[in-house]
XYZ file of C-alpha atoms in Angstrom:
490
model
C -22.451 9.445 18.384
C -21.809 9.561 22.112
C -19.120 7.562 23.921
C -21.755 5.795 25.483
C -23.130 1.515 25.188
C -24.302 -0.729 27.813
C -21.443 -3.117 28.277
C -22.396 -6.237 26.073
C -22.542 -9.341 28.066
C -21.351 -11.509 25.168
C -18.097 -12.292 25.864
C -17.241 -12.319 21.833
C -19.467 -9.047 21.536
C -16.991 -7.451 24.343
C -13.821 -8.372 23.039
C -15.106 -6.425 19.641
C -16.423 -3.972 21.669
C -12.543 -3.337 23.639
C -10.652 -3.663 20.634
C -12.637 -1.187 18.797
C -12.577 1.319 21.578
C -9.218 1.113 22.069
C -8.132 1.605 18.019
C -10.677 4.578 17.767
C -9.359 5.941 21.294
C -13.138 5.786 23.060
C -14.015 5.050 26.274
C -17.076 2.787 25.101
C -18.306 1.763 21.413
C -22.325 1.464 20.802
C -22.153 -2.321 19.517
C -24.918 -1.329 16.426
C -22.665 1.856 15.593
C -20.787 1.248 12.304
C -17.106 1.187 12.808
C -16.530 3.695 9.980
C -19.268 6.390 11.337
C -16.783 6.084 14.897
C -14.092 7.608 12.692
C -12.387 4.283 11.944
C -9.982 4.343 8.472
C -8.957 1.703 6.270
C -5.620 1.597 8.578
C -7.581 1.529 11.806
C -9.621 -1.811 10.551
C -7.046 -3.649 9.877
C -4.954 -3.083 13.194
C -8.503 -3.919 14.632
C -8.677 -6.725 13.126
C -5.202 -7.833 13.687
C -6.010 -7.343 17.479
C -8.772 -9.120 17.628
C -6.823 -12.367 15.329
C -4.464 -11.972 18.139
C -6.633 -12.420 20.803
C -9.535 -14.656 19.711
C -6.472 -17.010 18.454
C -7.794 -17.141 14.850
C -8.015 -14.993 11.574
C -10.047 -11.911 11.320
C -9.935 -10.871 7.746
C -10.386 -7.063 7.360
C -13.291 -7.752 4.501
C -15.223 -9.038 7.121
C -15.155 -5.822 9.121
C -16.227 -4.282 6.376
C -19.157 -6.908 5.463
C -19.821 -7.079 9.200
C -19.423 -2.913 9.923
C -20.547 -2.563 13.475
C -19.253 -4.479 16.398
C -22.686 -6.526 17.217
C -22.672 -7.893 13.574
C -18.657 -8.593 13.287
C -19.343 -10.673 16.431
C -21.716 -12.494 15.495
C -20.122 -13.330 12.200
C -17.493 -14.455 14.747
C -19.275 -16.583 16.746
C -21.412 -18.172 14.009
C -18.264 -19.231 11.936
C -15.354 -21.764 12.287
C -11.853 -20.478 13.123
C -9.449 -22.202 10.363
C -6.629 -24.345 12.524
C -2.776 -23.652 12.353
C -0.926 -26.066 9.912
C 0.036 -28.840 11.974
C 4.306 -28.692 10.860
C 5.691 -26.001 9.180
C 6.070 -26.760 5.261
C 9.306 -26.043 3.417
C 8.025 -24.495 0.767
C 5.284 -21.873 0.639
C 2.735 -21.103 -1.842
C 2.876 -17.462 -3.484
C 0.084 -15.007 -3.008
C -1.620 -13.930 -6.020
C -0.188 -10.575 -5.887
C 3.504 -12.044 -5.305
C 2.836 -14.435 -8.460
C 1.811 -11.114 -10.399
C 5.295 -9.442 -9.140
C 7.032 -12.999 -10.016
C 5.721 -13.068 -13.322
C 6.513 -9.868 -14.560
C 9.800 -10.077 -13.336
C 10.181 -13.650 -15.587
C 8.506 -12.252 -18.735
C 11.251 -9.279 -18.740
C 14.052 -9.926 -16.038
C 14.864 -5.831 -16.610
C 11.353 -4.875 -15.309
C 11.659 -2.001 -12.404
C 8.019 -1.521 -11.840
C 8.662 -4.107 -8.693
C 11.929 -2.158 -7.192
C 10.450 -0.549 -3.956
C 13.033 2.596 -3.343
C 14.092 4.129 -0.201
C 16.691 6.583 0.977
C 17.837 8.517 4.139
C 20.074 11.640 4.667
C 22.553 11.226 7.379
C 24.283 14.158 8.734
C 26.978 13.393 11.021
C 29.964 10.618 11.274
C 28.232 7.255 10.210
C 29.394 4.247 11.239
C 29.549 2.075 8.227
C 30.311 -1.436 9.854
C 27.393 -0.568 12.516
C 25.242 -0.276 9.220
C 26.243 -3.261 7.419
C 25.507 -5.637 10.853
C 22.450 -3.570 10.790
C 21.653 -4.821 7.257
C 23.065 -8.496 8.026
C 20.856 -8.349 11.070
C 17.236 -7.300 9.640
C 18.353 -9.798 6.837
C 18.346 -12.892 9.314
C 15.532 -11.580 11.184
C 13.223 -11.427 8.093
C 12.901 -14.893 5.827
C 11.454 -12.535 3.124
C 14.715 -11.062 2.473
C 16.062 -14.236 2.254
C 13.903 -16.159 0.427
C 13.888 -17.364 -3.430
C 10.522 -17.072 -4.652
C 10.296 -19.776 -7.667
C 7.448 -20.509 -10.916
C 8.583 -24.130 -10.557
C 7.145 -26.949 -10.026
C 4.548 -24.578 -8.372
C 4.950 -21.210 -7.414
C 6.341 -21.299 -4.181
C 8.922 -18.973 -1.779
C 11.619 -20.892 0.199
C 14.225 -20.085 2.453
C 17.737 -20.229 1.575
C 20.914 -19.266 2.495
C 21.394 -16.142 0.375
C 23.845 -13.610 1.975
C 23.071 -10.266 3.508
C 23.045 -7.113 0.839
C 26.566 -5.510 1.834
C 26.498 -1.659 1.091
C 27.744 -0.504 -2.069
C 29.979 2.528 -1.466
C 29.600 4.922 -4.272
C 32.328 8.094 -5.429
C 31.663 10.766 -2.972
C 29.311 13.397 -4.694
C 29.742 17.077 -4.826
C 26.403 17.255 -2.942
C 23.631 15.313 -1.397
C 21.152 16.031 -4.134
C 23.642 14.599 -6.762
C 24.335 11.566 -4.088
C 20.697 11.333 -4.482
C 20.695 10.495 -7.905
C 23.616 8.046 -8.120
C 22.455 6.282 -5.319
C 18.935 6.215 -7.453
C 21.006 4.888 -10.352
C 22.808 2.369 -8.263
C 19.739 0.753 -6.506
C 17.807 0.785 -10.220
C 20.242 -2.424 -10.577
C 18.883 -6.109 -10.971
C 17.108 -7.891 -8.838
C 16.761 -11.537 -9.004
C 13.657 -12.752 -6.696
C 14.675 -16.601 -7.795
C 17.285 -16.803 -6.447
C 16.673 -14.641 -3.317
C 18.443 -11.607 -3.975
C 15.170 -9.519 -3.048
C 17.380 -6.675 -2.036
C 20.525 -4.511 -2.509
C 21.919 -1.643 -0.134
C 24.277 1.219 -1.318
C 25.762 4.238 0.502
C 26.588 8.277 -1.655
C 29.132 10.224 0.317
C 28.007 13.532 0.201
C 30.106 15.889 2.391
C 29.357 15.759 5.855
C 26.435 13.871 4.460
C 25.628 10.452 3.768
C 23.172 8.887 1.824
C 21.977 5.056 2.329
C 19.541 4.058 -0.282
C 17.615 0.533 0.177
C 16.162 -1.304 -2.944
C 13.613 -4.238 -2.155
C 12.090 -6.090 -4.850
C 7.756 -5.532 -3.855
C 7.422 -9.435 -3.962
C 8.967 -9.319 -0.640
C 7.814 -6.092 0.725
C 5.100 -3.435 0.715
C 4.515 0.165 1.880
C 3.773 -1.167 5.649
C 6.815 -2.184 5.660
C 9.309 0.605 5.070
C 8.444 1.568 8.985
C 9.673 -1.647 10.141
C 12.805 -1.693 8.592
C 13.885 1.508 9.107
C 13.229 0.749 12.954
C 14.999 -2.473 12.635
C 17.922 -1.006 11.011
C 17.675 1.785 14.006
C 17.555 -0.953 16.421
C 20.428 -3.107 14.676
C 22.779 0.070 14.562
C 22.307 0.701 18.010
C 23.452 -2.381 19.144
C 20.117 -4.303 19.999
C 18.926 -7.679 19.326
C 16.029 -8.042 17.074
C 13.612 -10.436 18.287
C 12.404 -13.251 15.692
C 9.781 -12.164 13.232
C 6.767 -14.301 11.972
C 8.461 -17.209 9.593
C 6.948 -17.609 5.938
C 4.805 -20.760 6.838
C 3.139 -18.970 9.847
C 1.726 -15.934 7.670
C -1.851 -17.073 6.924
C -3.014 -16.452 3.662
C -6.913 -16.593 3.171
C -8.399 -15.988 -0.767
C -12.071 -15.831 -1.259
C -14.171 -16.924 -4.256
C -15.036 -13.752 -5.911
C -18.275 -14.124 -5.188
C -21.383 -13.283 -8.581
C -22.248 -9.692 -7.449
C -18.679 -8.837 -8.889
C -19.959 -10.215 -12.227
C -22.582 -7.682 -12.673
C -20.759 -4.739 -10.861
C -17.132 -5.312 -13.394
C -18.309 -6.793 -16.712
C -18.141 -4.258 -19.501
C -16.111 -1.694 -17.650
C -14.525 0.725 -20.656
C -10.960 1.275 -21.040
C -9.872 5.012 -19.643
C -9.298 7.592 -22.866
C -6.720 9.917 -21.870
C -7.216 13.365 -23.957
C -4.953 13.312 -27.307
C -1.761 15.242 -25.406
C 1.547 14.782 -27.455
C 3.449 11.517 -25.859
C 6.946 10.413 -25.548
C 7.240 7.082 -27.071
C 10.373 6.159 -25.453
C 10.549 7.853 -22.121
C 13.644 6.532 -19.226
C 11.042 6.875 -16.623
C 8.157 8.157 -15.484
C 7.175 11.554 -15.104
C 5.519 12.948 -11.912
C 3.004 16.287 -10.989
C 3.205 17.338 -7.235
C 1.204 19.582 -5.250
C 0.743 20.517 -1.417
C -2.165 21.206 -0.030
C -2.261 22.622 3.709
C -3.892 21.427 7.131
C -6.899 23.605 6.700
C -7.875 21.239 3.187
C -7.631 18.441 5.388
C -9.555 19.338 7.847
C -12.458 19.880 5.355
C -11.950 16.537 4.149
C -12.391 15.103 7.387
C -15.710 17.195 8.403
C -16.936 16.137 5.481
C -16.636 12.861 6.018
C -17.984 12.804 9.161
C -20.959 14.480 8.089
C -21.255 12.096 5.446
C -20.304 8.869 7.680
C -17.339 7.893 5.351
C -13.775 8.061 5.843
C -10.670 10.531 4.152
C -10.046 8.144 2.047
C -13.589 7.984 0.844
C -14.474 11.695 0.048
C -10.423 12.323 -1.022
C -11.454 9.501 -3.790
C -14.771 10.956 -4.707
C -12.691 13.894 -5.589
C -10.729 12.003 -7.225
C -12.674 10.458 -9.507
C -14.765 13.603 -10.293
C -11.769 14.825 -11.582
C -10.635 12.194 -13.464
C -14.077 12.347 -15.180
C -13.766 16.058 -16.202
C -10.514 15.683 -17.589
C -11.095 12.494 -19.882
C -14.923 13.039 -20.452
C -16.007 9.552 -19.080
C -19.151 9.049 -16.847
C -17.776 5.195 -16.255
C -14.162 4.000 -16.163
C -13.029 1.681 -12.957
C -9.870 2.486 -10.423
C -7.433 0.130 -8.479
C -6.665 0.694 -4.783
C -4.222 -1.327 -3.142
C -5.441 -2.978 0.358
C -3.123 -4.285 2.928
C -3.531 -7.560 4.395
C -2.485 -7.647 7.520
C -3.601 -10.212 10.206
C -1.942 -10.342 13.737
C 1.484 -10.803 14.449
C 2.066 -8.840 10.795
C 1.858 -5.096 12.294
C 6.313 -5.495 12.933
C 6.726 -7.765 9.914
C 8.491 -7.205 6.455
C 6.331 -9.121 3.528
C 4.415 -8.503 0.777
C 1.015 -8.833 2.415
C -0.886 -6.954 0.012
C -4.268 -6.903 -2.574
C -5.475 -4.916 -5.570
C -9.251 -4.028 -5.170
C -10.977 -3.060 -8.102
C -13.582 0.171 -7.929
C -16.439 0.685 -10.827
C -16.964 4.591 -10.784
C -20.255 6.147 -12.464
C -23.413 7.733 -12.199
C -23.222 9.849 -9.161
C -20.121 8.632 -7.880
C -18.451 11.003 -10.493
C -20.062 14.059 -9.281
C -18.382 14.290 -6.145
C -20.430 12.408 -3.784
C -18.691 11.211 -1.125
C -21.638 8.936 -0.279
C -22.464 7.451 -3.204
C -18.574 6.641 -3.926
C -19.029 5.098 -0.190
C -21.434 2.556 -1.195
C -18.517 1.812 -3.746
C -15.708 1.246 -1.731
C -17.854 -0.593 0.755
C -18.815 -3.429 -1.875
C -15.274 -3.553 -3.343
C -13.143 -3.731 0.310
C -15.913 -6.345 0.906
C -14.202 -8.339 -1.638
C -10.690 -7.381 -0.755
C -9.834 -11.048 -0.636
C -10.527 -12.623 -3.531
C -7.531 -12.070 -5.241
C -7.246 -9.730 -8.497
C -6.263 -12.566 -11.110
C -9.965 -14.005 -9.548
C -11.814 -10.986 -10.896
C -9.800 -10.632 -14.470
C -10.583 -14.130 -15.056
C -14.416 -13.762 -14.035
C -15.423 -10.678 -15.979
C -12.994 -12.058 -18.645
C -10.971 -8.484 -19.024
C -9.690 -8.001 -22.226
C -5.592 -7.627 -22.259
C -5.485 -5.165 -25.563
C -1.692 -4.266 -24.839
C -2.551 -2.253 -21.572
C -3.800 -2.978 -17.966
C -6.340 -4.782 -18.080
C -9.884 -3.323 -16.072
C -8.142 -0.283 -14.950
C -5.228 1.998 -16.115
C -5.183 3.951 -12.943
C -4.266 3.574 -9.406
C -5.424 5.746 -6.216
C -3.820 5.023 -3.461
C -4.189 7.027 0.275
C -0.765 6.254 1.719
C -1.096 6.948 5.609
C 1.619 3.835 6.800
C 3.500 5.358 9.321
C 6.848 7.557 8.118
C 9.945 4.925 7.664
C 12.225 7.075 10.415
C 15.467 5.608 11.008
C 16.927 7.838 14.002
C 20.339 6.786 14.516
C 22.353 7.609 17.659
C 24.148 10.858 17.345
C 23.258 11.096 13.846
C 20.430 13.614 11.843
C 18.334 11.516 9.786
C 15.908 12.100 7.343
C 13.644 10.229 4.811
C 13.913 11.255 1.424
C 11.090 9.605 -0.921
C 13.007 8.500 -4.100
C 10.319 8.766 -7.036
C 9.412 5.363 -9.052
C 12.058 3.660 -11.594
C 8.234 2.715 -13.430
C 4.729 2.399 -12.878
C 2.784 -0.873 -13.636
C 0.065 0.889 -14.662
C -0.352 4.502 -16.821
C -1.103 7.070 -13.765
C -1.076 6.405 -10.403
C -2.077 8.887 -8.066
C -0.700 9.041 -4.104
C -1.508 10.906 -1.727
C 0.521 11.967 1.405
C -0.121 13.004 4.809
C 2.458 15.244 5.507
C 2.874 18.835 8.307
C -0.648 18.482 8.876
C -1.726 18.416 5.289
C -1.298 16.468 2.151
C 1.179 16.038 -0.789
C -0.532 15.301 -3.944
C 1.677 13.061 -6.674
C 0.834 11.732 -10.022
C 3.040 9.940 -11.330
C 2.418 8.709 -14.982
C 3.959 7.064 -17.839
C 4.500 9.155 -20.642
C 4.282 7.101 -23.398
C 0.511 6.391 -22.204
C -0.303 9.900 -20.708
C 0.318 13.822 -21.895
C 1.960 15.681 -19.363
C -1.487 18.403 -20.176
C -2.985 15.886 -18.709
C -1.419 15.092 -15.916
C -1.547 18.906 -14.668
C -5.052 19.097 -15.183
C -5.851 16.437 -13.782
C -3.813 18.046 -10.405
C -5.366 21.104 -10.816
C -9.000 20.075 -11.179
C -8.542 17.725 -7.904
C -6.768 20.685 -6.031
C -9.650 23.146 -7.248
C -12.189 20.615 -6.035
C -10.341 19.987 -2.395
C -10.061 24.002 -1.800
C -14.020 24.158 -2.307
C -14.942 21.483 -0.049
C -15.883 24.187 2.855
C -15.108 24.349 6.460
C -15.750 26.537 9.581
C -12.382 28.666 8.487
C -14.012 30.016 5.530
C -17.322 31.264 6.351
């Protein structure tokens, strides 16, 4: 559509209007224009919405935007609703979020559990400065209470500040070379993590040469992907001497959970367990095993022209894919899919937390053959629900736990936060994406921007999935992204 609207004279209506114009980067929004058919993503809603929290002084949740789509109905949803007040004093002790009870729980049924460890690792080339580091680490500690916080199952779960000291970096042997620092440092930071009594996170450095490598282990029930940016920027910051302005405190975050509401009934009852073809398994594996592809700029920019034919986003059409895929390589015409969601309301976009929900997707019919707008109607309905929490929706379509995930044994996640840089003064650095100690679930597929294009991962467990699988599964959703066709190929 043009970059053209009469300029609304509601004053809630304008505000929308602004704050969608400037996320998209247009000049003027038509107010009955879905924000998705502008070319808004997933990411782009919620810093929308985070803006708009920020100025209206109240919550916007991101599910609303998505029940609401254009910027004449989000308004008035806006006006027609009641902004929930600020808690009048800041409590001591702060109720979990669903997903950070999930993390806490698995963590107490097997204290050795690594599916919540949340890796990350840098190259530094150069002459580091190791006690500029460790302030840097003692400084993002103090500036975020999630770091420092014990997050308890007793008397209710709860997270509360206490005076836990900073992770000090554990300085490994030197290493013959930075891929084998790579690897102790991955064996160092597999260590425990206790999230009861606050130790959330440990820090380690591998000598490599001229080379360093600092490797940063955070358990997830304090931190999520959005917030690998922020601390490598804090760490940046810290290193080079600045001071870190305060960050949101734990009571200030607000948390809002929907009822799952009875639509969700109908659309998730019944949904069949995921039959992975009979592929010879290792019943014992150390960790999990991973498939990885790279796919170049020209795929994505298919992916996006079709999406904008179709009035859906990357995420949408790269799932339809997705699924399509999934179906030819296990033979079901119905199995459901979990998506992570971020949940971030203003003052979040520079915070570390675990602000995070799992949405569950129903795929079938004609959302398996590729459709990007059929699988759109999907995603719409389930980010619609994004929060009622997941424990809600098990306990509503009463999910059967048979000794695997229950509803869905399969994650897809798009994973466009921005790239966790940490450039140090006078020092080369680069990210280095450690792989996963273990996987919560049996696959999980991820996929990448990166140079323009995409990395593909699967990642799977291989006591649950055949490796056969895995690589068919890459290849059929590879096959199916080089077909989707663009101006280039005629």
């Amino acid at each position: 559509p043009p970059d053209t609207a009469t300029p609304p004279g509601d004053p809630t209506l304008r505000a929308v209007t602004e704050i969608f114009g400037a996320v998209l980067g247009r000049t003027a929004v038509p107010p009955d224009v879905p924000f998705f058919a502008l070319g808004g993503s997933s990411l782009a809603a919620g810093r929308a919405c985070a803006r708009l929290a920020a100025r209206l002084d109240r919550p916007v949740p991101v599910a609303q935007l998505y029940r609401h789509p254009t910027a004449a109905a989000l308004a008035r949803w806006l006006d027609t609703t009641i902004a929930v007040p600020s808690p009048a004093a800041p409590p001591t002790e702060i109720p979990l979020t669903p997903m950070q009870l999930v993390y806490l729980t698995r963590w107490l049924v097997d204290p050795a559990d690594r599916t919540g460890h949340c890796l990350l690792t840098w190259v530094i080339e150069g002459s580091l400065d190791r006690a500029a580091l460790a302030a840097a680490v003692a400084a993002v500690h103090r500036r975020h209470e999630p770091l420092r916080a014990a997050y308890r199952p007793d008397p209710a779960p709860q997270a509360q500040v206490v005076a836990v000291p900073a992770p000090v970096p554990v300085v490994l042997d030197p290493a013959p070379s930075v891929d084998d620092a790579l690897a102790a440092l991955r064996a160092e930071l597999a260590g425990d993590l206790d999230p009861t009594t606050g130790r959330v996170w440990r820090t380690a450095l591998a000598p490599a040469g001229q080379a360093t490598v600092f490797g940063v282990a955070v358990h997830h029930i304090a931190f999520d992907g959005a917030s690998e940016a922020v601390l490598a920027r804090d760490l940046a910051a810290a290193y080079a001497g600045a001071m870190l302005p305060p960050a949101p405190a734990l009571h200030a975050v607000r948390r809002q959970h929907a009822e799952p509401p009875d639509a969700l009934r109908g659309e998730l009852t019944g949904v069949p367990e995921l039959r992975w073809p009979a592929d010879p398994l290792d019943p014992a594996p150390d960790e999990p095993c991973r498939v990885e592809v790279r796919v170049g700029p020209e795929v994505l920019r298919a992916v996006d022209a079709l999406a904008a034919a179709a009035g859906v986003t990357r995420f949408t059409v790269l799932l339809a894919q997705y699924a399509a895929s999934l179906a030819d390589v296990t033979g079901q015409r119905d199995f459901a899919v979990g998506v992570p969601v971020a949940q971030r309301g203003a003052g979040l976009e520079d915070a570390i937390g675990c602000h995070l929900n799992m949405v569950c997707l129903r795929l079938r019919g004609s959302a398996l053959d590729g459709d990007p707008a059929a699988v759109g109607s999907v995603v719409a309905r389930a980010f619609a629900t994004q929060d009622v929490p997941l424990r809600d929706v098990l306990e509503l379509v009463a999910a059967p736990r048979t000794g695997r995930p229950p509803l869905f044994q399969t994650l897809f996640a798009l994973q466009d936060n921005e790239i966790p840089r940490m450039e140090l003064p006078g020092l080369d650095t680069s990210f280095h994406r450690a792989p996963y100690l273990d996987l919560p679930l049996e696959l999980h597929t991820e996929l990448w921007p990166e140079d323009g294009g995409l990395r593909v991962e699967v990642a799977f467990r291989p006591d649950a999935v055949g490796r056969t699988t895995a690589e068919a599964l890459v290849k059929l959703l590879i096959d199916r992204l080089h077909t989707i066709p663009t101006g280039e190929r005629r």
